[in-house]
Amino acid sequence: MDQVLGQVLRNAVWERLDMLTELAQRADAPSLVSVARSELPRLAEGWRAMLQAHEPDERGDCPTCSTRWHRCKAPCSVWQVAHEHLVAGGLAPHALSHGQPTTGPGTRRGLVPGQTRRAERPTPAETTGRHALVTPRPVTA
């Protein structure tokens, strides 16, 4: 039952992120302002809650990422990803500084050491045919 609930929760989160991305790309200015006013505070609070769980302890370890047998020193991958996406904004990607391409298959832009890119998968909207607020985009060849 936990696996089913976990999958339902993950699907709901992915669908919400897909919907917000679609709105950012396709909505008109008044709709964007409305969405920004309602969703940006929620997203910021979500980041705060997640980062609070990954605050280093008195030894400088991340209590969430650490296990009994392996201590994870701060900043953990959650803090590194937060910095990359919220502060650095991809302006100085790691790969670019080493003369490697920053796009295309096999590139690691935006990933932290030890992190792998998840396999491309269809979005919940593509698999269910439903999306919360946005109609599906027509496929063009």
Short mmCIF file of N, CA, C and O in Angstrom, two decimals:
data_model
loop_
_atom_site.label_atom_id
_atom_site.label_comp_id
_atom_site.label_asym_id
_atom_site.label_seq_id
_atom_site.Cartn_x
_atom_site.Cartn_y
_atom_site.Cartn_z
N MET A 1 0.82 -1.20 0.00
CA MET A 1 0.00 0.00 0.00
C MET A 1 0.86 1.26 0.00
O MET A 1 0.52 2.23 -0.63
N ASP A 2 1.99 1.22 0.73
CA ASP A 2 2.87 2.39 0.77
C ASP A 2 3.42 2.72 -0.61
O ASP A 2 3.59 3.89 -0.95
N GLN A 3 3.72 1.69 -1.41
CA GLN A 3 4.22 1.94 -2.76
C GLN A 3 3.17 2.61 -3.63
O GLN A 3 3.48 3.50 -4.40
N VAL A 4 1.93 2.19 -3.50
CA VAL A 4 0.84 2.78 -4.27
C VAL A 4 0.66 4.24 -3.87
O VAL A 4 0.57 5.12 -4.73
N LEU A 5 0.61 4.50 -2.56
CA LEU A 5 0.46 5.87 -2.08
C LEU A 5 1.64 6.73 -2.53
O LEU A 5 1.46 7.86 -2.98
N GLY A 6 2.85 6.18 -2.43
CA GLY A 6 4.03 6.91 -2.86
C GLY A 6 3.97 7.27 -4.33
O GLY A 6 4.30 8.38 -4.73
N GLN A 7 3.52 6.33 -5.16
CA GLN A 7 3.41 6.60 -6.59
C GLN A 7 2.34 7.65 -6.87
O GLN A 7 2.52 8.52 -7.72
N VAL A 8 1.23 7.59 -6.16
CA VAL A 8 0.17 8.59 -6.33
C VAL A 8 0.70 9.98 -5.97
O VAL A 8 0.48 10.95 -6.70
N LEU A 9 1.43 10.07 -4.84
CA LEU A 9 2.00 11.36 -4.43
C LEU A 9 3.01 11.87 -5.46
O LEU A 9 3.00 13.05 -5.82
N ARG A 10 3.91 10.98 -5.92
CA ARG A 10 4.90 11.40 -6.91
C ARG A 10 4.24 11.86 -8.20
O ARG A 10 4.61 12.90 -8.77
N ASN A 11 3.25 11.12 -8.67
CA ASN A 11 2.55 11.52 -9.89
C ASN A 11 1.88 12.88 -9.74
O ASN A 11 1.91 13.70 -10.66
N ALA A 12 1.27 13.12 -8.58
CA ALA A 12 0.61 14.40 -8.35
C ALA A 12 1.61 15.55 -8.38
O ALA A 12 1.34 16.61 -8.95
N VAL A 13 2.78 15.34 -7.78
CA VAL A 13 3.81 16.39 -7.77
C VAL A 13 4.33 16.62 -9.18
O VAL A 13 4.45 17.78 -9.62
N TRP A 14 4.66 15.55 -9.91
CA TRP A 14 5.15 15.72 -11.29
C TRP A 14 4.10 16.44 -12.15
O TRP A 14 4.43 17.31 -12.95
N GLU A 15 2.83 16.07 -11.98
CA GLU A 15 1.77 16.71 -12.77
C GLU A 15 1.66 18.20 -12.44
O GLU A 15 1.49 19.03 -13.32
N ARG A 16 1.78 18.54 -11.17
CA ARG A 16 1.71 19.94 -10.77
C ARG A 16 2.88 20.73 -11.37
O ARG A 16 2.72 21.84 -11.87
N LEU A 17 4.09 20.16 -11.31
CA LEU A 17 5.25 20.82 -11.90
C LEU A 17 5.09 20.97 -13.41
O LEU A 17 5.42 22.02 -13.97
N ASP A 18 4.56 19.94 -14.06
CA ASP A 18 4.31 20.03 -15.51
C ASP A 18 3.32 21.15 -15.82
O ASP A 18 3.50 21.92 -16.76
N MET A 19 2.27 21.23 -15.01
CA MET A 19 1.26 22.27 -15.23
C MET A 19 1.85 23.66 -15.06
O MET A 19 1.60 24.56 -15.86
N LEU A 20 2.67 23.85 -14.03
CA LEU A 20 3.29 25.16 -13.81
C LEU A 20 4.25 25.53 -14.95
O LEU A 20 4.28 26.68 -15.39
N THR A 21 5.00 24.55 -15.42
CA THR A 21 5.90 24.80 -16.55
C THR A 21 5.11 25.19 -17.78
O THR A 21 5.46 26.15 -18.49
N GLU A 22 4.04 24.47 -18.04
CA GLU A 22 3.20 24.78 -19.20
C GLU A 22 2.59 26.17 -19.08
O GLU A 22 2.56 26.94 -20.04
N LEU A 23 2.11 26.52 -17.90
CA LEU A 23 1.57 27.87 -17.70
C LEU A 23 2.64 28.93 -17.94
O LEU A 23 2.37 29.95 -18.59
N ALA A 24 3.83 28.72 -17.43
CA ALA A 24 4.90 29.69 -17.61
C ALA A 24 5.22 29.88 -19.09
O ALA A 24 5.57 30.99 -19.51
N GLN A 25 5.10 28.84 -19.87
CA GLN A 25 5.44 28.91 -21.29
C GLN A 25 4.31 29.45 -22.16
O GLN A 25 4.57 30.07 -23.18
N ARG A 26 3.05 29.25 -21.74
CA ARG A 26 1.95 29.53 -22.66
C ARG A 26 0.92 30.54 -22.18
O ARG A 26 0.11 31.00 -22.97
N ALA A 27 0.91 30.88 -20.90
CA ALA A 27 -0.16 31.74 -20.37
C ALA A 27 0.06 33.20 -20.76
O ALA A 27 1.18 33.64 -20.99
N ASP A 28 -1.03 33.95 -20.80
CA ASP A 28 -0.94 35.37 -21.07
C ASP A 28 -0.48 36.11 -19.81
O ASP A 28 -0.43 35.54 -18.72
N ALA A 29 -0.13 37.38 -19.95
CA ALA A 29 0.45 38.16 -18.85
C ALA A 29 -0.44 38.20 -17.60
O ALA A 29 0.05 37.96 -16.50
N PRO A 30 -1.73 38.51 -17.71
CA PRO A 30 -2.56 38.54 -16.49
C PRO A 30 -2.62 37.18 -15.78
O PRO A 30 -2.60 37.12 -14.55
N SER A 31 -2.67 36.10 -16.55
CA SER A 31 -2.68 34.77 -15.94
C SER A 31 -1.36 34.49 -15.24
O SER A 31 -1.33 33.91 -14.15
N LEU A 32 -0.24 34.90 -15.85
CA LEU A 32 1.07 34.69 -15.24
C LEU A 32 1.17 35.44 -13.91
O LEU A 32 1.71 34.90 -12.94
N VAL A 33 0.67 36.65 -13.86
CA VAL A 33 0.71 37.43 -12.62
C VAL A 33 -0.10 36.71 -11.54
O VAL A 33 0.35 36.57 -10.40
N SER A 34 -1.27 36.24 -11.91
CA SER A 34 -2.13 35.54 -10.95
C SER A 34 -1.46 34.27 -10.43
O SER A 34 -1.45 34.00 -9.23
N VAL A 35 -0.89 33.49 -11.34
CA VAL A 35 -0.21 32.26 -10.94
C VAL A 35 1.01 32.59 -10.08
O VAL A 35 1.25 31.93 -9.06
N ALA A 36 1.78 33.60 -10.46
CA ALA A 36 2.97 33.96 -9.69
C ALA A 36 2.60 34.36 -8.26
O ALA A 36 3.27 33.95 -7.31
N ARG A 37 1.54 35.13 -8.12
CA ARG A 37 1.13 35.56 -6.77
C ARG A 37 0.68 34.40 -5.91
O ARG A 37 0.90 34.41 -4.70
N SER A 38 0.06 33.40 -6.50
CA SER A 38 -0.41 32.28 -5.69
C SER A 38 0.64 31.18 -5.54
O SER A 38 0.75 30.59 -4.46
N GLU A 39 1.41 30.92 -6.57
CA GLU A 39 2.31 29.77 -6.55
C GLU A 39 3.72 30.07 -6.04
O GLU A 39 4.33 29.22 -5.41
N LEU A 40 4.26 31.26 -6.31
CA LEU A 40 5.62 31.55 -5.85
C LEU A 40 5.77 31.46 -4.33
O LEU A 40 6.72 30.85 -3.85
N PRO A 41 4.84 32.02 -3.54
CA PRO A 41 4.98 31.84 -2.09
C PRO A 41 4.90 30.37 -1.67
O PRO A 41 5.63 29.94 -0.77
N ARG A 42 4.04 29.59 -2.32
CA ARG A 42 3.94 28.16 -2.00
C ARG A 42 5.22 27.42 -2.34
O ARG A 42 5.69 26.58 -1.58
N LEU A 43 5.81 27.73 -3.50
CA LEU A 43 7.07 27.10 -3.90
C LEU A 43 8.20 27.49 -2.96
O LEU A 43 9.02 26.66 -2.56
N ALA A 44 8.25 28.77 -2.61
CA ALA A 44 9.30 29.23 -1.68
C ALA A 44 9.15 28.53 -0.33
O ALA A 44 10.15 28.10 0.27
N GLU A 45 7.93 28.40 0.17
CA GLU A 45 7.72 27.74 1.45
C GLU A 45 8.08 26.26 1.37
O GLU A 45 8.65 25.69 2.31
N GLY A 46 7.79 25.63 0.24
CA GLY A 46 8.18 24.24 0.04
C GLY A 46 9.69 24.06 0.06
O GLY A 46 10.22 23.14 0.70
N TRP A 47 10.42 24.96 -0.62
CA TRP A 47 11.89 24.92 -0.58
C TRP A 47 12.39 25.11 0.85
O TRP A 47 13.30 24.42 1.30
N ARG A 48 11.80 26.07 1.56
CA ARG A 48 12.23 26.32 2.94
C ARG A 48 12.05 25.07 3.81
O ARG A 48 12.94 24.72 4.60
N ALA A 49 10.91 24.42 3.70
CA ALA A 49 10.65 23.23 4.50
C ALA A 49 11.64 22.12 4.16
O ALA A 49 12.18 21.46 5.07
N MET A 50 11.90 21.92 2.88
CA MET A 50 12.84 20.88 2.49
C MET A 50 14.25 21.22 2.96
O MET A 50 14.96 20.36 3.50
N LEU A 51 14.67 22.46 2.79
CA LEU A 51 16.02 22.85 3.21
C LEU A 51 16.18 22.80 4.72
O LEU A 51 17.25 22.47 5.23
N GLN A 52 15.14 23.12 5.46
CA GLN A 52 15.19 23.04 6.92
C GLN A 52 15.51 21.61 7.36
O GLN A 52 16.28 21.40 8.30
N ALA A 53 14.93 20.63 6.66
CA ALA A 53 15.19 19.23 7.00
C ALA A 53 16.63 18.84 6.69
O ALA A 53 17.13 17.85 7.22
N HIS A 54 17.32 19.63 5.88
CA HIS A 54 18.70 19.32 5.48
C HIS A 54 19.70 20.30 6.08
O HIS A 54 20.86 20.34 5.66
N GLU A 55 19.28 21.07 7.08
CA GLU A 55 20.22 21.96 7.79
C GLU A 55 21.28 21.13 8.50
O GLU A 55 20.95 20.13 9.14
N PRO A 56 22.53 21.51 8.41
CA PRO A 56 23.58 20.72 9.07
C PRO A 56 23.42 20.72 10.59
O PRO A 56 22.99 21.71 11.18
N ASP A 57 23.81 19.60 11.20
CA ASP A 57 23.79 19.51 12.65
C ASP A 57 25.07 20.11 13.23
O ASP A 57 25.88 20.70 12.50
N GLU A 58 25.27 19.94 14.52
CA GLU A 58 26.43 20.55 15.19
C GLU A 58 27.77 20.01 14.69
O GLU A 58 28.80 20.65 14.84
N ARG A 59 27.76 18.83 14.06
CA ARG A 59 29.00 18.26 13.50
C ARG A 59 29.21 18.64 12.04
O ARG A 59 30.18 18.24 11.43
N GLY A 60 28.24 19.37 11.46
CA GLY A 60 28.34 19.75 10.06
C GLY A 60 27.83 18.67 9.11
O GLY A 60 28.12 18.70 7.92
N ASP A 61 27.05 17.73 9.63
CA ASP A 61 26.48 16.66 8.82
C ASP A 61 25.02 16.98 8.50
O ASP A 61 24.32 17.59 9.31
N CYS A 62 24.57 16.53 7.34
CA CYS A 62 23.14 16.64 7.01
C CYS A 62 22.42 15.49 7.72
O CYS A 62 22.69 14.32 7.44
N PRO A 63 21.50 15.80 8.64
CA PRO A 63 20.82 14.73 9.38
C PRO A 63 19.88 13.91 8.51
O PRO A 63 19.63 12.74 8.81
N THR A 64 19.38 14.47 7.43
CA THR A 64 18.44 13.75 6.57
C THR A 64 19.18 12.81 5.62
O THR A 64 18.74 11.68 5.40
N CYS A 65 20.29 13.25 5.06
CA CYS A 65 21.04 12.44 4.09
C CYS A 65 21.98 11.44 4.76
O CYS A 65 22.40 10.47 4.14
N SER A 66 22.32 11.67 6.02
CA SER A 66 23.25 10.79 6.73
C SER A 66 22.54 9.54 7.22
O SER A 66 21.35 9.55 7.52
N THR A 67 23.33 8.48 7.29
CA THR A 67 22.84 7.23 7.88
C THR A 67 23.72 6.89 9.08
O THR A 67 24.73 7.58 9.33
N ARG A 68 23.40 5.84 9.76
CA ARG A 68 24.21 5.41 10.88
C ARG A 68 25.64 5.06 10.43
O ARG A 68 26.59 5.27 11.13
N TRP A 69 25.76 4.52 9.21
CA TRP A 69 27.05 4.04 8.74
C TRP A 69 27.77 5.03 7.84
O TRP A 69 28.96 4.91 7.61
N HIS A 70 27.06 6.00 7.29
CA HIS A 70 27.68 6.96 6.37
C HIS A 70 27.19 8.37 6.70
O HIS A 70 25.99 8.66 6.61
N ARG A 71 28.12 9.21 7.09
CA ARG A 71 27.77 10.60 7.39
C ARG A 71 27.89 11.42 6.11
O ARG A 71 28.84 11.27 5.34
N CYS A 72 26.94 12.29 5.86
CA CYS A 72 26.95 13.15 4.69
C CYS A 72 27.25 14.58 5.17
O CYS A 72 26.45 15.19 5.87
N LYS A 73 28.41 15.08 4.79
CA LYS A 73 28.81 16.43 5.19
C LYS A 73 28.00 17.47 4.43
O LYS A 73 27.64 17.28 3.27
N ALA A 74 27.75 18.58 5.09
CA ALA A 74 27.07 19.71 4.45
C ALA A 74 28.08 20.44 3.57
O ALA A 74 29.27 20.45 3.88
N PRO A 75 27.66 21.02 2.49
CA PRO A 75 26.29 21.01 1.99
C PRO A 75 25.98 19.71 1.26
O PRO A 75 26.77 19.24 0.45
N CYS A 76 24.83 19.14 1.57
CA CYS A 76 24.41 17.90 0.91
C CYS A 76 23.91 18.24 -0.49
O CYS A 76 23.83 19.40 -0.90
N SER A 77 23.53 17.21 -1.23
CA SER A 77 23.10 17.42 -2.62
C SER A 77 21.84 18.28 -2.70
O SER A 77 21.66 19.02 -3.67
N VAL A 78 20.99 18.23 -1.68
CA VAL A 78 19.77 19.06 -1.69
C VAL A 78 20.16 20.54 -1.66
O VAL A 78 19.63 21.36 -2.42
N TRP A 79 21.10 20.91 -0.78
CA TRP A 79 21.55 22.30 -0.70
C TRP A 79 22.29 22.69 -1.98
O TRP A 79 22.17 23.83 -2.45
N GLN A 80 23.06 21.78 -2.56
CA GLN A 80 23.78 22.09 -3.80
C GLN A 80 22.81 22.34 -4.95
O GLN A 80 22.97 23.30 -5.71
N VAL A 81 21.78 21.51 -5.06
CA VAL A 81 20.77 21.71 -6.11
C VAL A 81 20.00 23.00 -5.85
O VAL A 81 19.72 23.76 -6.79
N ALA A 82 19.66 23.28 -4.61
CA ALA A 82 18.95 24.52 -4.28
C ALA A 82 19.78 25.72 -4.70
O ALA A 82 19.25 26.66 -5.32
N HIS A 83 21.05 25.70 -4.40
CA HIS A 83 21.91 26.82 -4.79
C HIS A 83 21.98 26.96 -6.31
O HIS A 83 21.86 28.06 -6.84
N GLU A 84 22.15 25.86 -6.99
CA GLU A 84 22.23 25.88 -8.45
C GLU A 84 20.98 26.49 -9.07
O GLU A 84 21.05 27.32 -9.96
N HIS A 85 19.81 26.08 -8.58
CA HIS A 85 18.56 26.52 -9.21
C HIS A 85 18.02 27.84 -8.68
O HIS A 85 17.35 28.56 -9.43
N LEU A 86 18.29 28.15 -7.44
CA LEU A 86 17.72 29.36 -6.86
C LEU A 86 18.69 30.55 -6.86
O LEU A 86 18.25 31.69 -6.90
N VAL A 87 19.97 30.29 -6.79
CA VAL A 87 20.95 31.38 -6.68
C VAL A 87 21.77 31.50 -7.96
O VAL A 87 21.77 32.54 -8.61
N ALA A 88 22.46 30.44 -8.31
CA ALA A 88 23.33 30.49 -9.49
C ALA A 88 22.52 30.59 -10.77
O ALA A 88 22.94 31.23 -11.72
N GLY A 89 21.37 29.96 -10.79
CA GLY A 89 20.49 30.06 -11.95
C GLY A 89 21.09 29.50 -13.22
O GLY A 89 20.67 29.84 -14.31
N GLY A 90 22.10 28.68 -13.09
CA GLY A 90 22.71 28.09 -14.27
C GLY A 90 23.60 29.05 -15.03
O GLY A 90 24.01 28.76 -16.15
N LEU A 91 23.92 30.21 -14.47
CA LEU A 91 24.75 31.18 -15.18
C LEU A 91 26.18 30.71 -15.34
O LEU A 91 26.85 31.08 -16.29
N ALA A 92 26.65 29.90 -14.41
CA ALA A 92 28.02 29.40 -14.49
C ALA A 92 28.01 27.89 -14.29
O ALA A 92 28.49 27.38 -13.29
N PRO A 93 27.45 27.15 -15.27
CA PRO A 93 27.37 25.71 -15.10
C PRO A 93 28.75 25.08 -15.03
O PRO A 93 29.68 25.54 -15.66
N HIS A 94 28.86 24.02 -14.23
CA HIS A 94 30.12 23.33 -14.00
C HIS A 94 30.75 22.87 -15.31
O HIS A 94 31.93 23.01 -15.54
N ALA A 95 29.95 22.29 -16.22
CA ALA A 95 30.49 21.76 -17.47
C ALA A 95 31.10 22.86 -18.33
O ALA A 95 32.12 22.66 -18.97
N LEU A 96 30.49 24.03 -18.35
CA LEU A 96 30.99 25.12 -19.16
C LEU A 96 32.37 25.56 -18.70
O LEU A 96 33.24 25.86 -19.50
N SER A 97 32.60 25.54 -17.40
CA SER A 97 33.89 25.96 -16.89
C SER A 97 35.00 24.98 -17.22
O SER A 97 36.16 25.30 -17.11
N HIS A 98 34.63 23.76 -17.63
CA HIS A 98 35.62 22.76 -17.99
C HIS A 98 35.66 22.51 -19.49
O HIS A 98 36.21 21.52 -19.94
N GLY A 99 35.04 23.41 -20.28
CA GLY A 99 35.09 23.30 -21.73
C GLY A 99 34.27 22.17 -22.30
O GLY A 99 34.46 21.78 -23.44
N GLN A 100 33.34 21.62 -21.54
CA GLN A 100 32.50 20.54 -22.02
C GLN A 100 31.18 21.12 -22.50
O GLN A 100 30.77 22.19 -22.07
N PRO A 101 30.48 20.41 -23.39
CA PRO A 101 29.17 20.91 -23.83
C PRO A 101 28.20 20.94 -22.67
O PRO A 101 28.31 20.15 -21.73
N THR A 102 27.25 21.85 -22.73
CA THR A 102 26.29 21.98 -21.63
C THR A 102 24.91 21.46 -21.99
O THR A 102 24.01 21.49 -21.17
N THR A 103 24.73 21.01 -23.23
CA THR A 103 23.44 20.44 -23.60
C THR A 103 23.67 19.17 -24.40
O THR A 103 24.76 18.93 -24.90
N GLY A 104 22.63 18.40 -24.55
CA GLY A 104 22.72 17.18 -25.35
C GLY A 104 22.81 15.94 -24.48
O GLY A 104 22.93 16.02 -23.26
N PRO A 105 22.77 14.79 -25.12
CA PRO A 105 22.79 13.54 -24.36
C PRO A 105 24.08 13.38 -23.58
O PRO A 105 25.15 13.69 -24.07
N GLY A 106 23.96 12.89 -22.37
CA GLY A 106 25.14 12.58 -21.57
C GLY A 106 25.74 13.76 -20.84
O GLY A 106 26.72 13.60 -20.13
N THR A 107 25.21 14.96 -20.98
CA THR A 107 25.78 16.09 -20.26
C THR A 107 25.25 16.10 -18.85
O THR A 107 24.18 15.59 -18.56
N ARG A 108 25.99 16.72 -17.94
CA ARG A 108 25.63 16.69 -16.52
C ARG A 108 25.29 18.07 -16.00
O ARG A 108 25.36 18.33 -14.82
N ARG A 109 24.89 19.00 -16.85
CA ARG A 109 24.57 20.34 -16.40
C ARG A 109 23.46 20.29 -15.36
O ARG A 109 22.43 19.66 -15.53
N GLY A 110 23.70 20.96 -14.25
CA GLY A 110 22.69 21.04 -13.20
C GLY A 110 22.71 19.87 -12.23
O GLY A 110 21.94 19.85 -11.30
N LEU A 111 23.59 18.90 -12.44
CA LEU A 111 23.66 17.77 -11.54
C LEU A 111 24.82 17.95 -10.59
O LEU A 111 25.80 18.59 -10.90
N VAL A 112 24.69 17.38 -9.43
CA VAL A 112 25.75 17.43 -8.44
C VAL A 112 26.48 16.11 -8.45
O VAL A 112 25.96 15.11 -8.95
N PRO A 113 27.70 16.05 -7.91
CA PRO A 113 28.44 14.80 -7.91
C PRO A 113 27.61 13.67 -7.29
O PRO A 113 26.97 13.84 -6.27
N GLY A 114 27.62 12.53 -7.96
CA GLY A 114 26.88 11.37 -7.47
C GLY A 114 25.43 11.35 -7.90
O GLY A 114 24.73 10.37 -7.72
N GLN A 115 24.94 12.42 -8.52
CA GLN A 115 23.55 12.49 -8.95
C GLN A 115 23.48 12.10 -10.41
O GLN A 115 24.34 12.47 -11.20
N THR A 116 22.49 11.34 -10.80
CA THR A 116 22.31 10.97 -12.20
C THR A 116 20.99 11.52 -12.69
O THR A 116 20.04 11.67 -11.93
N ARG A 117 20.94 11.82 -13.96
CA ARG A 117 19.73 12.34 -14.56
C ARG A 117 18.72 11.21 -14.63
O ARG A 117 19.04 10.11 -15.04
N ARG A 118 17.48 11.50 -14.26
CA ARG A 118 16.47 10.46 -14.31
C ARG A 118 16.11 10.20 -15.77
O ARG A 118 16.21 11.07 -16.62
N ALA A 119 15.71 8.99 -16.05
CA ALA A 119 15.36 8.62 -17.41
C ALA A 119 14.18 9.46 -17.88
O ALA A 119 13.26 9.74 -17.10
N GLU A 120 14.21 9.83 -19.15
CA GLU A 120 13.09 10.57 -19.71
C GLU A 120 11.86 9.67 -19.64
O GLU A 120 11.91 8.50 -19.97
N ARG A 121 10.77 10.23 -19.19
CA ARG A 121 9.54 9.47 -19.09
C ARG A 121 8.41 10.37 -19.52
O ARG A 121 8.51 11.59 -19.44
N PRO A 122 7.33 9.79 -19.98
CA PRO A 122 6.20 10.63 -20.35
C PRO A 122 5.64 11.32 -19.12
O PRO A 122 5.68 10.79 -18.01
N THR A 123 5.15 12.52 -19.31
CA THR A 123 4.55 13.25 -18.20
C THR A 123 3.21 12.62 -17.86
O THR A 123 2.61 11.92 -18.69
N PRO A 124 2.71 12.85 -16.64
CA PRO A 124 1.39 12.32 -16.29
C PRO A 124 0.32 12.77 -17.28
O PRO A 124 -0.59 12.02 -17.59
N ALA A 125 0.45 13.99 -17.79
CA ALA A 125 -0.53 14.48 -18.75
C ALA A 125 -0.50 13.65 -20.03
O ALA A 125 -1.54 13.38 -20.63
N GLU A 126 0.70 13.22 -20.43
CA GLU A 126 0.81 12.41 -21.64
C GLU A 126 0.26 11.01 -21.43
O GLU A 126 -0.30 10.42 -22.34
N THR A 127 0.43 10.47 -20.24
CA THR A 127 -0.03 9.10 -19.99
C THR A 127 -1.49 9.03 -19.61
O THR A 127 -2.14 8.03 -19.87
N THR A 128 -2.02 10.08 -18.99
CA THR A 128 -3.42 10.05 -18.56
C THR A 128 -4.33 10.84 -19.48
O THR A 128 -5.54 10.65 -19.46
N GLY A 129 -3.74 11.74 -20.28
CA GLY A 129 -4.55 12.58 -21.14
C GLY A 129 -5.22 13.71 -20.39
O GLY A 129 -6.04 14.43 -20.93
N ARG A 130 -4.87 13.90 -19.11
CA ARG A 130 -5.49 14.94 -18.31
C ARG A 130 -4.43 15.87 -17.77
O ARG A 130 -3.31 15.47 -17.52
N HIS A 131 -4.80 17.09 -17.61
CA HIS A 131 -3.92 18.07 -16.96
C HIS A 131 -4.80 19.00 -16.18
O HIS A 131 -5.92 19.31 -16.60
N ALA A 132 -4.32 19.47 -15.06
CA ALA A 132 -5.14 20.24 -14.13
C ALA A 132 -5.77 21.47 -14.77
O ALA A 132 -6.98 21.64 -14.72
N LEU A 133 -4.98 22.33 -15.39
CA LEU A 133 -5.52 23.59 -15.89
C LEU A 133 -5.20 23.87 -17.34
O LEU A 133 -5.66 24.85 -17.90
N VAL A 134 -4.39 23.06 -17.96
CA VAL A 134 -3.91 23.37 -19.30
C VAL A 134 -4.31 22.27 -20.26
O VAL A 134 -4.16 21.08 -19.95
N THR A 135 -4.78 22.66 -21.44
CA THR A 135 -5.10 21.66 -22.45
C THR A 135 -3.81 21.18 -23.08
O THR A 135 -2.84 21.92 -23.19
N PRO A 136 -3.78 19.92 -23.52
CA PRO A 136 -2.55 19.39 -24.11
C PRO A 136 -2.15 20.17 -25.34
O PRO A 136 -2.99 20.62 -26.11
N ARG A 137 -0.85 20.33 -25.53
CA ARG A 137 -0.29 21.03 -26.67
C ARG A 137 -0.33 20.08 -27.87
O ARG A 137 0.04 18.93 -27.76
N PRO A 138 -0.77 20.57 -29.06
CA PRO A 138 -0.80 19.69 -30.22
C PRO A 138 0.62 19.30 -30.63
O PRO A 138 1.56 20.09 -30.52
N VAL A 139 0.77 18.06 -31.08
CA VAL A 139 2.07 17.56 -31.50
C VAL A 139 2.30 18.01 -32.93
O VAL A 139 1.45 17.80 -33.80
N THR A 140 3.44 18.63 -33.18
CA THR A 140 3.79 19.07 -34.53
C THR A 140 4.98 18.29 -35.02
O THR A 140 5.89 17.98 -34.26
N ALA A 141 4.98 17.95 -36.28
CA ALA A 141 6.10 17.17 -36.83
C ALA A 141 7.03 18.04 -37.62
O ALA A 141 6.79 19.08 -38.04
#
